[in-house]
PDB file of C-alpha atoms in Angstrom:
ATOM      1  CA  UNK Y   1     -99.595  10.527  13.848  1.00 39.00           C
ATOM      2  CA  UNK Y   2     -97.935  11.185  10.652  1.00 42.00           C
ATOM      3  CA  UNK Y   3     -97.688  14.683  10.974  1.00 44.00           C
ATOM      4  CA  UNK Y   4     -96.058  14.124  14.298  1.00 50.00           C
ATOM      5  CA  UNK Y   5     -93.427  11.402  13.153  1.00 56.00           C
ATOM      6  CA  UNK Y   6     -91.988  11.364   9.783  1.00 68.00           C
ATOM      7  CA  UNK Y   7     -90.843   7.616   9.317  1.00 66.00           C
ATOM      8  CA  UNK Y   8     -88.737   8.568   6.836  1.00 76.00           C
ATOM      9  CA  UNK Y   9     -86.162  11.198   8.113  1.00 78.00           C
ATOM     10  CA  UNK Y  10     -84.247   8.505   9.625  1.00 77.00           C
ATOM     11  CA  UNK Y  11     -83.868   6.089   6.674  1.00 76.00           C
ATOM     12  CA  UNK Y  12     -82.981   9.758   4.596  1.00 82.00           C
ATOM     13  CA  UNK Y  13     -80.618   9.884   7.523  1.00 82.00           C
ATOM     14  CA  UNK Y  14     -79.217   6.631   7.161  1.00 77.00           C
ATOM     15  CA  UNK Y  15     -78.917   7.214   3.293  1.00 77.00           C
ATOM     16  CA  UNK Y  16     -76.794   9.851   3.927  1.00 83.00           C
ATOM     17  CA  UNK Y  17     -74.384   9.261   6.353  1.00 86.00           C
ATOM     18  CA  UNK Y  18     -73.621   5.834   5.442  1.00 82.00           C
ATOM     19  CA  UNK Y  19     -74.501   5.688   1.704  1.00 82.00           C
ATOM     20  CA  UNK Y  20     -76.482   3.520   1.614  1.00 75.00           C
ATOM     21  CA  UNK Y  21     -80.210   2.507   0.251  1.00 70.00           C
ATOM     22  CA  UNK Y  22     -83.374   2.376   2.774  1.00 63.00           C
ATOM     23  CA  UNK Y  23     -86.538   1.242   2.445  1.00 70.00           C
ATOM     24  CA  UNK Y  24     -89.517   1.568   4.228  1.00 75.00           C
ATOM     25  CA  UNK Y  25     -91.735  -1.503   4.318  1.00 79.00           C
ATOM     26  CA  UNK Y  26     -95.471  -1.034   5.859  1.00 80.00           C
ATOM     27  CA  UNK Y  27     -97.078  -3.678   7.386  1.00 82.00           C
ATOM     28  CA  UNK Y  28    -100.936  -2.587   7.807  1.00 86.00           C
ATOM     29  CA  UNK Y  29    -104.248  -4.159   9.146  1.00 88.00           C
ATOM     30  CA  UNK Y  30    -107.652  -3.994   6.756  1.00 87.00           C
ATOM     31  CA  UNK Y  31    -108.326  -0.439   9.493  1.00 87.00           C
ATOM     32  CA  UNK Y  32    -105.342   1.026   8.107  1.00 85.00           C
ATOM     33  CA  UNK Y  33    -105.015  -0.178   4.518  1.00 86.00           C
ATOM     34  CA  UNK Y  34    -106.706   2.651   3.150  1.00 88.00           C
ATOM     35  CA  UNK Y  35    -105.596   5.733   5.560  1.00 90.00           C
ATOM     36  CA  UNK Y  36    -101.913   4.496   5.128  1.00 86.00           C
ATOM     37  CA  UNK Y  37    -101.948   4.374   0.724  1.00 90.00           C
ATOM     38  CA  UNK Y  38    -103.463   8.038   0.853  1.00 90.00           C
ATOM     39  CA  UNK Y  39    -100.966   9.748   3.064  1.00 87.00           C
ATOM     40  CA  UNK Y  40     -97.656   7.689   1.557  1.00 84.00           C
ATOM     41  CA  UNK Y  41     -98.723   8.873  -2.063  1.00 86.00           C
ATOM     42  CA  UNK Y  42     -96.722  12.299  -0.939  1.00 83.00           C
ATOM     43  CA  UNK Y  43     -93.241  10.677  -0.409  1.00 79.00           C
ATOM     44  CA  UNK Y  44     -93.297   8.945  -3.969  1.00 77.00           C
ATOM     45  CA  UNK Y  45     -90.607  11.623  -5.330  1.00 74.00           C
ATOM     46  CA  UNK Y  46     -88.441  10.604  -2.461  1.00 76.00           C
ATOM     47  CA  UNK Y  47     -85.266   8.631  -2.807  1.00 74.00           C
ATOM     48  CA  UNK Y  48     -86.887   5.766  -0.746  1.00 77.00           C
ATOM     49  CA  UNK Y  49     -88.104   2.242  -1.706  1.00 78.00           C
ATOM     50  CA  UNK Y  50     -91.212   1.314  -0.319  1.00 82.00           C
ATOM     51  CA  UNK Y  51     -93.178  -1.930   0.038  1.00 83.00           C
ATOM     52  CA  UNK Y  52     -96.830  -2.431   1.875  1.00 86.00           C
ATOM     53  CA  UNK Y  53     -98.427  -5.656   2.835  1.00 91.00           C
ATOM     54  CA  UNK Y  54    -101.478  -6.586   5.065  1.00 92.00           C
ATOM     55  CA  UNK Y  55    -101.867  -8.637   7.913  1.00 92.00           C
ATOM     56  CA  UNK Y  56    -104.273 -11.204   8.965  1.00 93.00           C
ATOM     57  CA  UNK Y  57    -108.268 -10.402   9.984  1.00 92.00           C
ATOM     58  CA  UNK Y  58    -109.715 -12.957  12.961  1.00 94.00           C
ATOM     59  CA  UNK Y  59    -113.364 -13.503  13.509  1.00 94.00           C
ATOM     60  CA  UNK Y  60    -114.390 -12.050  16.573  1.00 95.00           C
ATOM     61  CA  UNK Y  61    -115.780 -14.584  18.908  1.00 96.00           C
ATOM     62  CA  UNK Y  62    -119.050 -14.315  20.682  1.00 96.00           C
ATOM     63  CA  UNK Y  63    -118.040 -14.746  24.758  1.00 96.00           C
ATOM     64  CA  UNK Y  64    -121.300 -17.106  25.845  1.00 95.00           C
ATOM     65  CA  UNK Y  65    -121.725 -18.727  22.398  1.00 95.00           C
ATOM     66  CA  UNK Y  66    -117.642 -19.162  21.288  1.00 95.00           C
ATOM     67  CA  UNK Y  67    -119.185 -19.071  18.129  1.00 96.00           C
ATOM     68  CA  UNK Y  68    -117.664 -16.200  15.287  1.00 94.00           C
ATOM     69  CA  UNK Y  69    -120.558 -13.430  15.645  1.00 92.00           C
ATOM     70  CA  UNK Y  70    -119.633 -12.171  11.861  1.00 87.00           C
ATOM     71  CA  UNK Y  71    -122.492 -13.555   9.636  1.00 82.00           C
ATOM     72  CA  UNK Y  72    -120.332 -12.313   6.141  1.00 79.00           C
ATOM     73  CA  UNK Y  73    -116.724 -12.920   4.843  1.00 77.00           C
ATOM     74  CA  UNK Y  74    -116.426  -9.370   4.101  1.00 70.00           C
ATOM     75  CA  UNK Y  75    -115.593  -6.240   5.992  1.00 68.00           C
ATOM     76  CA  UNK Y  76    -117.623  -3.702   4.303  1.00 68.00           C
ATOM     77  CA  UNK Y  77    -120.808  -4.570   6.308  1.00 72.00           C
ATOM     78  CA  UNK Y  78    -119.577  -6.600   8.709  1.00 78.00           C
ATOM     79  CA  UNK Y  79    -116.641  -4.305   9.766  1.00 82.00           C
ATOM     80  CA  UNK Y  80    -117.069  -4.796  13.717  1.00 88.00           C
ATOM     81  CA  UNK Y  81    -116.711  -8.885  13.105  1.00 91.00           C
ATOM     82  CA  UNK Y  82    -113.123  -9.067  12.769  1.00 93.00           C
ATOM     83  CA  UNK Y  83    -109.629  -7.806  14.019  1.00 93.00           C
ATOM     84  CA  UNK Y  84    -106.503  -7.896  13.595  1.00 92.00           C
ATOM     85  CA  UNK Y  85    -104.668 -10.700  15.961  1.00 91.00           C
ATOM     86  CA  UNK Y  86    -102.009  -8.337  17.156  1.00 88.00           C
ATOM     87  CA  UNK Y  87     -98.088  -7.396  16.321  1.00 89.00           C
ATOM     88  CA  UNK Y  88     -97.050 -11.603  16.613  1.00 91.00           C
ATOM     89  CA  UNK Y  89     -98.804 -12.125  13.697  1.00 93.00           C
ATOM     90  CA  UNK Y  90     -95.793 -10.270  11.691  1.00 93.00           C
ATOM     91  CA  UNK Y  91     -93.955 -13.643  11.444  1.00 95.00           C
ATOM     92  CA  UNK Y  92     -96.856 -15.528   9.228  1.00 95.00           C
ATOM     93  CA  UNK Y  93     -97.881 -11.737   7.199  1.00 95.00           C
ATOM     94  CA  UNK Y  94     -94.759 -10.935   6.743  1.00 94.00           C
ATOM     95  CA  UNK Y  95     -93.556 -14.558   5.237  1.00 95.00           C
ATOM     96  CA  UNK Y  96     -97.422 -14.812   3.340  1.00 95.00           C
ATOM     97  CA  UNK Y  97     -96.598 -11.551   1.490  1.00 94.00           C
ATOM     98  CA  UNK Y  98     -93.611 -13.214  -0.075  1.00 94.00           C
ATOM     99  CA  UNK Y  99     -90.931 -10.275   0.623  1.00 92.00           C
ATOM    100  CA  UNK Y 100     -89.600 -12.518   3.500  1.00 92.00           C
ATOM    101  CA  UNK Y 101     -88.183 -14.811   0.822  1.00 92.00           C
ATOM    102  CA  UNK Y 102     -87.550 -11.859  -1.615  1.00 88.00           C
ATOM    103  CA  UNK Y 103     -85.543 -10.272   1.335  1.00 83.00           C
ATOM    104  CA  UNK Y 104     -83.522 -13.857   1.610  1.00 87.00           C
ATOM    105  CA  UNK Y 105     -82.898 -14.512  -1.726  1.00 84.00           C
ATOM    106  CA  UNK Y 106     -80.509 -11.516  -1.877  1.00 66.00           C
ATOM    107  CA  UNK Y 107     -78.178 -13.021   0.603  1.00 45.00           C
ATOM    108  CA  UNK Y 108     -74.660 -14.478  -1.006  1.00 39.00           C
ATOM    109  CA  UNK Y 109     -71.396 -14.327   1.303  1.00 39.00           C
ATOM    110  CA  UNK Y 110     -69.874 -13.055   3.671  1.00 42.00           C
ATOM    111  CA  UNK Y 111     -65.841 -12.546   4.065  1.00 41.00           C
ATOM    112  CA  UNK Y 112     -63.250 -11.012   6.325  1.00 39.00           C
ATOM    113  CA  UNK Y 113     -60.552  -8.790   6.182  1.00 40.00           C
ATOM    114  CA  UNK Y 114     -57.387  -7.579   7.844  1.00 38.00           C
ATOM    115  CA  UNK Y 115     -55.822  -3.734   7.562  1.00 36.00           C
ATOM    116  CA  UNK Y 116     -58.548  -2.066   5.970  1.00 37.00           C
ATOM    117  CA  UNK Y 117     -60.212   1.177   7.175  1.00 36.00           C
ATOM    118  CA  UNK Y 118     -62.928   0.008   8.940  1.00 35.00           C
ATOM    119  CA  UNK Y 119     -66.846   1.803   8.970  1.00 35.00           C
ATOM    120  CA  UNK Y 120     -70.214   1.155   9.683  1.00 36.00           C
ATOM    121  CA  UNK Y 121     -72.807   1.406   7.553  1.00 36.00           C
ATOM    122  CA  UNK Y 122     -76.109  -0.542   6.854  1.00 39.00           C
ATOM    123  CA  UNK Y 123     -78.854  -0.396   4.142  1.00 39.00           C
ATOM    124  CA  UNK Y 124     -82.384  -0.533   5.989  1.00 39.00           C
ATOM    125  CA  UNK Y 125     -86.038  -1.531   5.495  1.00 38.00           C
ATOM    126  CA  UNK Y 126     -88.551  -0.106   7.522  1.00 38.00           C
ATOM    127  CA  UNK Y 127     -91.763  -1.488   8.892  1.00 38.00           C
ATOM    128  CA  UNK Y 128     -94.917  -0.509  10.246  1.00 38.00           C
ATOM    129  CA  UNK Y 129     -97.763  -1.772  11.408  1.00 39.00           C
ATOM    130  CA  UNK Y 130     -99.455   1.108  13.497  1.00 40.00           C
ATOM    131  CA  UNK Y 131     -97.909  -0.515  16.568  1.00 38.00           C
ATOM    132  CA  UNK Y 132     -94.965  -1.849  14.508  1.00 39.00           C
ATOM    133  CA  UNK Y 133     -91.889  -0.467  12.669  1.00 39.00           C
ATOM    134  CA  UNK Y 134     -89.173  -3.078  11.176  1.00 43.00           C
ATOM    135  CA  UNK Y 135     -85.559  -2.048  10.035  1.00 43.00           C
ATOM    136  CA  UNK Y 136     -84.634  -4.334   7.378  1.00 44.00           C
ATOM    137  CA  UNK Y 137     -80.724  -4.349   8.029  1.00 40.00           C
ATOM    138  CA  UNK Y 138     -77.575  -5.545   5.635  1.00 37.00           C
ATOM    139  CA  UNK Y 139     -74.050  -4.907   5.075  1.00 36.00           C
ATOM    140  CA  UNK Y 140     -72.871  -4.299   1.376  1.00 35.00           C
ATOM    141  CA  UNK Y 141     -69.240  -4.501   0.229  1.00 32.00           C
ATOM    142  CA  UNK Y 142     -68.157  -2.610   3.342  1.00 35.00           C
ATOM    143  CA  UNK Y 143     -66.356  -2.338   6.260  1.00 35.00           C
ATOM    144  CA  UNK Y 144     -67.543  -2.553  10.331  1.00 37.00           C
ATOM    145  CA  UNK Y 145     -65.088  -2.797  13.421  1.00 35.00           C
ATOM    146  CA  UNK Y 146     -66.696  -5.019  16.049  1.00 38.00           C
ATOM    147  CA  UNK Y 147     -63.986  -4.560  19.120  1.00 39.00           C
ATOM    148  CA  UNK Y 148     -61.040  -3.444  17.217  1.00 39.00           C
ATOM    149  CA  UNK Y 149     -61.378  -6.189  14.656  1.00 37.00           C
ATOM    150  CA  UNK Y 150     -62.383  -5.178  10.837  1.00 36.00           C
ATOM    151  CA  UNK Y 151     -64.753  -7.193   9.066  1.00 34.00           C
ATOM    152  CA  UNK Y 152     -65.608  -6.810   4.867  1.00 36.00           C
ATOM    153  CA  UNK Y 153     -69.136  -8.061   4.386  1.00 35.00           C
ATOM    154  CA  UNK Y 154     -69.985  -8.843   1.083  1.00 38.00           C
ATOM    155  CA  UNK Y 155     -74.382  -8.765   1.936  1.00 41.00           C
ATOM    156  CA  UNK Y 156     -75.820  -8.206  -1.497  1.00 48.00           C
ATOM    157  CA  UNK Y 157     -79.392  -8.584   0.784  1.00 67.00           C
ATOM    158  CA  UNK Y 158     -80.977  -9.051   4.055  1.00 78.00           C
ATOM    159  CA  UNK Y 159     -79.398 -10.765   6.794  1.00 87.00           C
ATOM    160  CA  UNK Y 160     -81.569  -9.225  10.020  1.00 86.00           C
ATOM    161  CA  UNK Y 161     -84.366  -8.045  10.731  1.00 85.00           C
ATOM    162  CA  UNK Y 162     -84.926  -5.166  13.779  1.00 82.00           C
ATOM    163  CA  UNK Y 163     -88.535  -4.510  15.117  1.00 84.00           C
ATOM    164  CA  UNK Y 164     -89.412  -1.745  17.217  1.00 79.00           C
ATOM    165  CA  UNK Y 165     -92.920  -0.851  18.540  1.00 76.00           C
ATOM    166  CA  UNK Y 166     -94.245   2.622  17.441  1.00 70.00           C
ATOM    167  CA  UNK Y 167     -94.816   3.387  20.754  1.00 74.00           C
ATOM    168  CA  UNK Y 168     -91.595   3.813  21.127  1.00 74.00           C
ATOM    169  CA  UNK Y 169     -91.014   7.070  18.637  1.00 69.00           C
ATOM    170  CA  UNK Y 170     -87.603   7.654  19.921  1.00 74.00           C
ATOM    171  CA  UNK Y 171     -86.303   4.015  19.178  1.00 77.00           C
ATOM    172  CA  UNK Y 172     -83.311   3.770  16.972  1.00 78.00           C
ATOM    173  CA  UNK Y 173     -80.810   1.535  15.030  1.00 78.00           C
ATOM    174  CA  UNK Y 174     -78.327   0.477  17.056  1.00 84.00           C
ATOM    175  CA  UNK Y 175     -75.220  -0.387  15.449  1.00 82.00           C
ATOM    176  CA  UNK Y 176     -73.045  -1.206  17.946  1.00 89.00           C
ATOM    177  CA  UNK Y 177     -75.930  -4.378  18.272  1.00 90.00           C
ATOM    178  CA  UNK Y 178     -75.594  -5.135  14.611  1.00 84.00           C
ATOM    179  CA  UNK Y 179     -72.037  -5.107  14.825  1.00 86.00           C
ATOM    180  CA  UNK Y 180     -72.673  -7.551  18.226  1.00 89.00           C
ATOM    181  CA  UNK Y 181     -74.916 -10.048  15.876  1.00 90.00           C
ATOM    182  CA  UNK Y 182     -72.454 -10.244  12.910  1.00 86.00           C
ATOM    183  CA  UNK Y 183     -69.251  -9.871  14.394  1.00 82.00           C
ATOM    184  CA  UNK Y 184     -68.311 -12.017  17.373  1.00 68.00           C
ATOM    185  CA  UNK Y 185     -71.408 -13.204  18.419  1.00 69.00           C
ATOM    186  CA  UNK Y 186     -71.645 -15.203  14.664  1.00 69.00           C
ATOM    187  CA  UNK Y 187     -69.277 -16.944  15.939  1.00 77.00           C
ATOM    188  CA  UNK Y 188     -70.971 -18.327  19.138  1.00 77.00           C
ATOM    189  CA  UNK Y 189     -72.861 -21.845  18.667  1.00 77.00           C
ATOM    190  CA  UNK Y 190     -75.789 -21.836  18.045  1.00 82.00           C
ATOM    191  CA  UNK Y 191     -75.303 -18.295  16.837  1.00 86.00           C
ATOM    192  CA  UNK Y 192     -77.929 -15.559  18.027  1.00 91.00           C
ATOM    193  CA  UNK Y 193     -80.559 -15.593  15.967  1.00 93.00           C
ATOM    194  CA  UNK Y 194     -83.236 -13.896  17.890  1.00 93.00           C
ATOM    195  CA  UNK Y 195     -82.238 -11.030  20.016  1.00 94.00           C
ATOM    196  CA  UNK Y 196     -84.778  -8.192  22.410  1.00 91.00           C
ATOM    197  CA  UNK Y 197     -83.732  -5.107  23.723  1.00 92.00           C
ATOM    198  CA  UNK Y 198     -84.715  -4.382  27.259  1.00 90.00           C
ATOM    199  CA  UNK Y 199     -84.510  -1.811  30.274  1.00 87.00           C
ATOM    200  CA  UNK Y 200     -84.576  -0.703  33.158  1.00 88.00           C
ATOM    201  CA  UNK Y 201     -88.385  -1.540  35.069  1.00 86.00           C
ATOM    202  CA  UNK Y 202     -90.019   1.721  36.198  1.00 84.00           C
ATOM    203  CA  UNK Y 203     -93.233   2.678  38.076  1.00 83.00           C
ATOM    204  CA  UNK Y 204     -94.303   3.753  34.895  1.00 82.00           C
ATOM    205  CA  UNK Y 205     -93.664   0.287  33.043  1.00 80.00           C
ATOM    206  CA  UNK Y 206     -95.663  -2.006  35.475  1.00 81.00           C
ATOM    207  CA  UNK Y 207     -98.152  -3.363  32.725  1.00 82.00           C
ATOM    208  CA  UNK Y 208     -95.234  -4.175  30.417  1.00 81.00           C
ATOM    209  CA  UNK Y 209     -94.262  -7.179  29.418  1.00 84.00           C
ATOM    210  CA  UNK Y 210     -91.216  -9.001  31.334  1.00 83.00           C
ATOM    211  CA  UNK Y 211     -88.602 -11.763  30.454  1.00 86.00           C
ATOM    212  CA  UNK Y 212     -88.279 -14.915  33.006  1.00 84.00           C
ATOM    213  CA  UNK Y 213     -86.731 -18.263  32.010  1.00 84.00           C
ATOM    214  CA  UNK Y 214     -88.554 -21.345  31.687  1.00 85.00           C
ATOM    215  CA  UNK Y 215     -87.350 -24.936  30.847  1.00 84.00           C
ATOM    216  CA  UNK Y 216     -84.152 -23.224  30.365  1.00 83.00           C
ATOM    217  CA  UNK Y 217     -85.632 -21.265  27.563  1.00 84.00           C
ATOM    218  CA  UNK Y 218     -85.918 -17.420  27.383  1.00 85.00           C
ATOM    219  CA  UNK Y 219     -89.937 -16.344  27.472  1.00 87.00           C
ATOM    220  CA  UNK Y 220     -92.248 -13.095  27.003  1.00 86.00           C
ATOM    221  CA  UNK Y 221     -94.334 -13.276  30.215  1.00 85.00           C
ATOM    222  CA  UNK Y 222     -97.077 -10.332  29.468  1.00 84.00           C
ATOM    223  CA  UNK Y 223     -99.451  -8.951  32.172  1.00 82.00           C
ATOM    224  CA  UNK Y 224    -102.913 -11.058  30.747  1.00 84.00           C
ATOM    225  CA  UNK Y 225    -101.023 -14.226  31.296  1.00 86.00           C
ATOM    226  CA  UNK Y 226    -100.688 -13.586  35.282  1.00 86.00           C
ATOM    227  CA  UNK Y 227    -103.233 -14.764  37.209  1.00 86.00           C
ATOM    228  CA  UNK Y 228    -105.060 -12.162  39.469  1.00 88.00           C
ATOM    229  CA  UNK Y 229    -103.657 -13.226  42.772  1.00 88.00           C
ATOM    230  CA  UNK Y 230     -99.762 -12.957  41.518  1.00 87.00           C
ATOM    231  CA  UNK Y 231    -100.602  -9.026  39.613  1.00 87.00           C
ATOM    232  CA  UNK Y 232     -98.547  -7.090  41.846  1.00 86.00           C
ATOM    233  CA  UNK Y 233     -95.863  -9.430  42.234  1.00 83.00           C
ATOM    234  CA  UNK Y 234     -95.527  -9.105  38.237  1.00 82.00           C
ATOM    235  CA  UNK Y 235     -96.314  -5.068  38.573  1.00 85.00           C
ATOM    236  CA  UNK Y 236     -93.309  -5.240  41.217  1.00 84.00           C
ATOM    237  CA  UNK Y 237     -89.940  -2.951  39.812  1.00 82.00           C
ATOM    238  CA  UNK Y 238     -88.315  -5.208  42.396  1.00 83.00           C
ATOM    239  CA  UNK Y 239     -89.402  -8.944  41.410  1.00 86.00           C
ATOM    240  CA  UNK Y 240     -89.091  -8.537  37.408  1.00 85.00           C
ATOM    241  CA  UNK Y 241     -86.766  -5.541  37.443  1.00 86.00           C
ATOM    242  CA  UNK Y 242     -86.604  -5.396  32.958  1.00 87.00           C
ATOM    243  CA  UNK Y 243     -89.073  -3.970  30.540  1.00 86.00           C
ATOM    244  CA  UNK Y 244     -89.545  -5.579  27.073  1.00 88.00           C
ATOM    245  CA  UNK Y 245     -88.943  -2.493  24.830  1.00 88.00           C
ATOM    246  CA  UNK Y 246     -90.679  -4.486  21.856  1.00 88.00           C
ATOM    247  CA  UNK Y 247     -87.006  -3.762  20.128  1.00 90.00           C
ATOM    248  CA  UNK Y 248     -86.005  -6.939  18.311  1.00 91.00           C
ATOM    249  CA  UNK Y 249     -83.327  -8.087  16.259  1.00 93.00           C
ATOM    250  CA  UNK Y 250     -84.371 -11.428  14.280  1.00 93.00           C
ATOM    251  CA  UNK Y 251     -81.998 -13.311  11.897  1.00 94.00           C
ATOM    252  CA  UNK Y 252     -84.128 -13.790   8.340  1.00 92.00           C
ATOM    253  CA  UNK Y 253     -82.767 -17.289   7.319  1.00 93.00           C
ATOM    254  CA  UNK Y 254     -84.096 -18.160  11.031  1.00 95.00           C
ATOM    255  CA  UNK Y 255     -87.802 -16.568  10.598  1.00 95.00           C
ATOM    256  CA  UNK Y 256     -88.255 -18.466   7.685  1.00 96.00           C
ATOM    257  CA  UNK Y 257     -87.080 -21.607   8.876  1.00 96.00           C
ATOM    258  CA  UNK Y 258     -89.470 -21.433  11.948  1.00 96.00           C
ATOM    259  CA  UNK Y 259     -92.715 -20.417   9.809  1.00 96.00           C
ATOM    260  CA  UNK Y 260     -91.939 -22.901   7.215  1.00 94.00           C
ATOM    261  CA  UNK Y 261     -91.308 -25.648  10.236  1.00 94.00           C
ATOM    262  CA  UNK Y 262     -94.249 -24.605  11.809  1.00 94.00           C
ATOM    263  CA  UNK Y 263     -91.966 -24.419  14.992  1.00 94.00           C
ATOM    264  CA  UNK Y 264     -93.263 -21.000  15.997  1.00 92.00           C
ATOM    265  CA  UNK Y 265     -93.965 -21.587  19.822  1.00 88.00           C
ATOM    266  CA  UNK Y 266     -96.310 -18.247  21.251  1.00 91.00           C
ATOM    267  CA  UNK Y 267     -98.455 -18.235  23.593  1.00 90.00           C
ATOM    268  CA  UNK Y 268    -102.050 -17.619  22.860  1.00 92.00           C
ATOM    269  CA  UNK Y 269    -103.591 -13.983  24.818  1.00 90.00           C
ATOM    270  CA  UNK Y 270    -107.068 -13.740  25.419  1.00 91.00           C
ATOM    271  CA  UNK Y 271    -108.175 -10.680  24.830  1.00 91.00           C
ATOM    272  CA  UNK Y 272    -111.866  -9.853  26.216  1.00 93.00           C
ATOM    273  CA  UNK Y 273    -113.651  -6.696  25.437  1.00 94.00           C
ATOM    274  CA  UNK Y 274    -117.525  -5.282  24.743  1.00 95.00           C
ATOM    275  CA  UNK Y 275    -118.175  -4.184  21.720  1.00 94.00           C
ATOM    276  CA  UNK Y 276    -120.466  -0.853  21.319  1.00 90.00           C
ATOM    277  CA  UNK Y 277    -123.907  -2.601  20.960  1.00 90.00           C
ATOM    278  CA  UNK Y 278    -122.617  -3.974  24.427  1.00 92.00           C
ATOM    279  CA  UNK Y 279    -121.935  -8.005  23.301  1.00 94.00           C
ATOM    280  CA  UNK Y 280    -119.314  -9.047  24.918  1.00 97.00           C
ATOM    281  CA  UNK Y 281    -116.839 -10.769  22.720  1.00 96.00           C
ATOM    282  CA  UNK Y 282    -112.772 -12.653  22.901  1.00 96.00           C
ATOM    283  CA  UNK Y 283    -110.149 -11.854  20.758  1.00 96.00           C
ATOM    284  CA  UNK Y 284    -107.208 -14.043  20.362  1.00 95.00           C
ATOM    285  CA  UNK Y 285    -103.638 -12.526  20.347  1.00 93.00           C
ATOM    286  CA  UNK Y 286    -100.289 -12.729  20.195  1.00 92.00           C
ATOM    287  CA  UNK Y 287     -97.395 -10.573  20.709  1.00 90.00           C
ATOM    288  CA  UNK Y 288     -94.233 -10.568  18.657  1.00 91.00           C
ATOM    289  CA  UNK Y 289     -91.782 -11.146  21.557  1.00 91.00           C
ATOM    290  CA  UNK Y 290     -93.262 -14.135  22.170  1.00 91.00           C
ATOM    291  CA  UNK Y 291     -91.407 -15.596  19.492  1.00 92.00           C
ATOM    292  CA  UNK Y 292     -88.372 -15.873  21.583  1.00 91.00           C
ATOM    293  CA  UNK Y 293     -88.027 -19.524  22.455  1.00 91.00           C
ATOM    294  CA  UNK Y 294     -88.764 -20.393  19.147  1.00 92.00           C
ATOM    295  CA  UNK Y 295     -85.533 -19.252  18.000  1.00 92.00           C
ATOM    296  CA  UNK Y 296     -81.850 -20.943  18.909  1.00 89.00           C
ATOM    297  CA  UNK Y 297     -78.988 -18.675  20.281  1.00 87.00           C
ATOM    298  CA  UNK Y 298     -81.656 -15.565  21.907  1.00 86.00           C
ATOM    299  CA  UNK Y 299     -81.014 -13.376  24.089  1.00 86.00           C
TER     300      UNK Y 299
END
């Protein structure tokens, strides 16, 4: 709730203490469009950038028939015909709405130096999508130590990108990660381009999606892709002992490449679920962590 969770204390935060300039980009569905204009019109006066683009609507699909049960194009009568296909489908909204490019486009060089003071700071963008909130990160004409070693960055845009779910409220920047993906890690071939945070399994994470490795290839294993048989080996703390926070760190340059490629590799969730008049209908999802083995370098 917005009343609840002001998205932009810590961008203000991160304003202050490091100098530099946050936005807050809003990913929203055609539910939210409308709720989320209204209540941002109060933090116009603030010192914040903001940016807003929609993602995709899928036609519901009638269960016996497979058919689309919408009998319009339009959401104004025929609001209960569509949906939005879930968080993965940031990758294709987010490139579609052009500021992937914009973001991009900003990028020039990046140098080092030797003997200098060395700080963090960042300048972030901030997404969300009602389950989603993205940190746009960069470096500008500044300093970061990375294990004892100083670094000058010379970032006049976006180099990263950091996800988190809204679920997650407490979810922060991380620098020390940043400082992971740009210092030595950069180095590494192929370089990381696609990082997820996890943790620790609990009793209280069962239904939450897990990592396993697959022709030697990191993957999102989520509980609708288990069969029935194998649940509670995949609800077992013991047998898949991490929890995918929904906390990612994705290199731009690479995002781009892999929409424009048409390389994206995620697997397809079928959702099913009965809709109020009682049809029973299939939704088609994806999640964003899925993404994973698309990318070179992830961890």
């Amino acid at each position: 709730m917005w009343h609840e969770f002001d998205p932009f204390l810590p961008l203000q935060h991160l304003n202050r203490t490091y100098n530099s300039s946050v936005a807050l980009v809003l990913m929203n569905s055609f539910n939210t469009d409308e709720d989320t204009q209204k209540v941002i019109r109060k933090y116009q006066g603030l010192n914040v950038k903001l940016y807003t683009f929609n993602q995709s609507r899928y036609p519901r699909i009638n269960k016996e028939s497979l058919m689309p049960i919408g009998r319009t194009m339009g959401t104004d009568t025929d609001l209960e015909a569509w949906y939005p296909p879930g968080h993965g489908d940031f990758y294709e909204a987010f490139s579609n709405s052009g500021l992937l490019q914009e973001f991009i486009n900003q990028v020039t060089s990046r140098d080092c130096a030797v003997g200098r003071e060395a700080r963090s700071t960042c300048s972030c963008y901030t997404y969300v999508q009602g389950k989603e909130q993205v940190f746009m990160l960069h470096v500008c004409s500044c300093y970061t130590c990375v294990q004892g070693k100083e670094y000058v960055f010379m970032l006049h845009g976006k180099e990263y990108v950091f996800i988190s779910n809204i679920d997650n409220l407490g979810a922060t920047v991380d620098l020390n990660i940043l400082n992971f993906l740009v210092g030595e890690e950069a180095q590494q071939q192929p370089p990381c381009e696609f990082l997820m945070e996890v943790t620790d399994k609990t009793r209280a994470d069962v239904k939450g999606g897990t990592l396993i490795k697959y022709d030697n290839k990191l993957r999102l294993l989520e509980i609708a892709q288990v069969p029935k048989d194998h649940l509670e080996d995949f609800k077992s703390v013991k047998t898949f002992k991490i929890f995918n926070t929904n906390n990612l760190w994705i290199k731009l340059d690479a995002m781009a490449r892999v929409v424009q490629n048409q390389s994206l590799d995620m697997e397809v969730i079928i959702n099913h679920k009965t809709l109020d008049n009682g049809l029973n209908i299939i939704q088609l999802e994806q999640a964003v962590g899925a993404a994973v083995k698309s990318f070179n370098g992830a961890h």
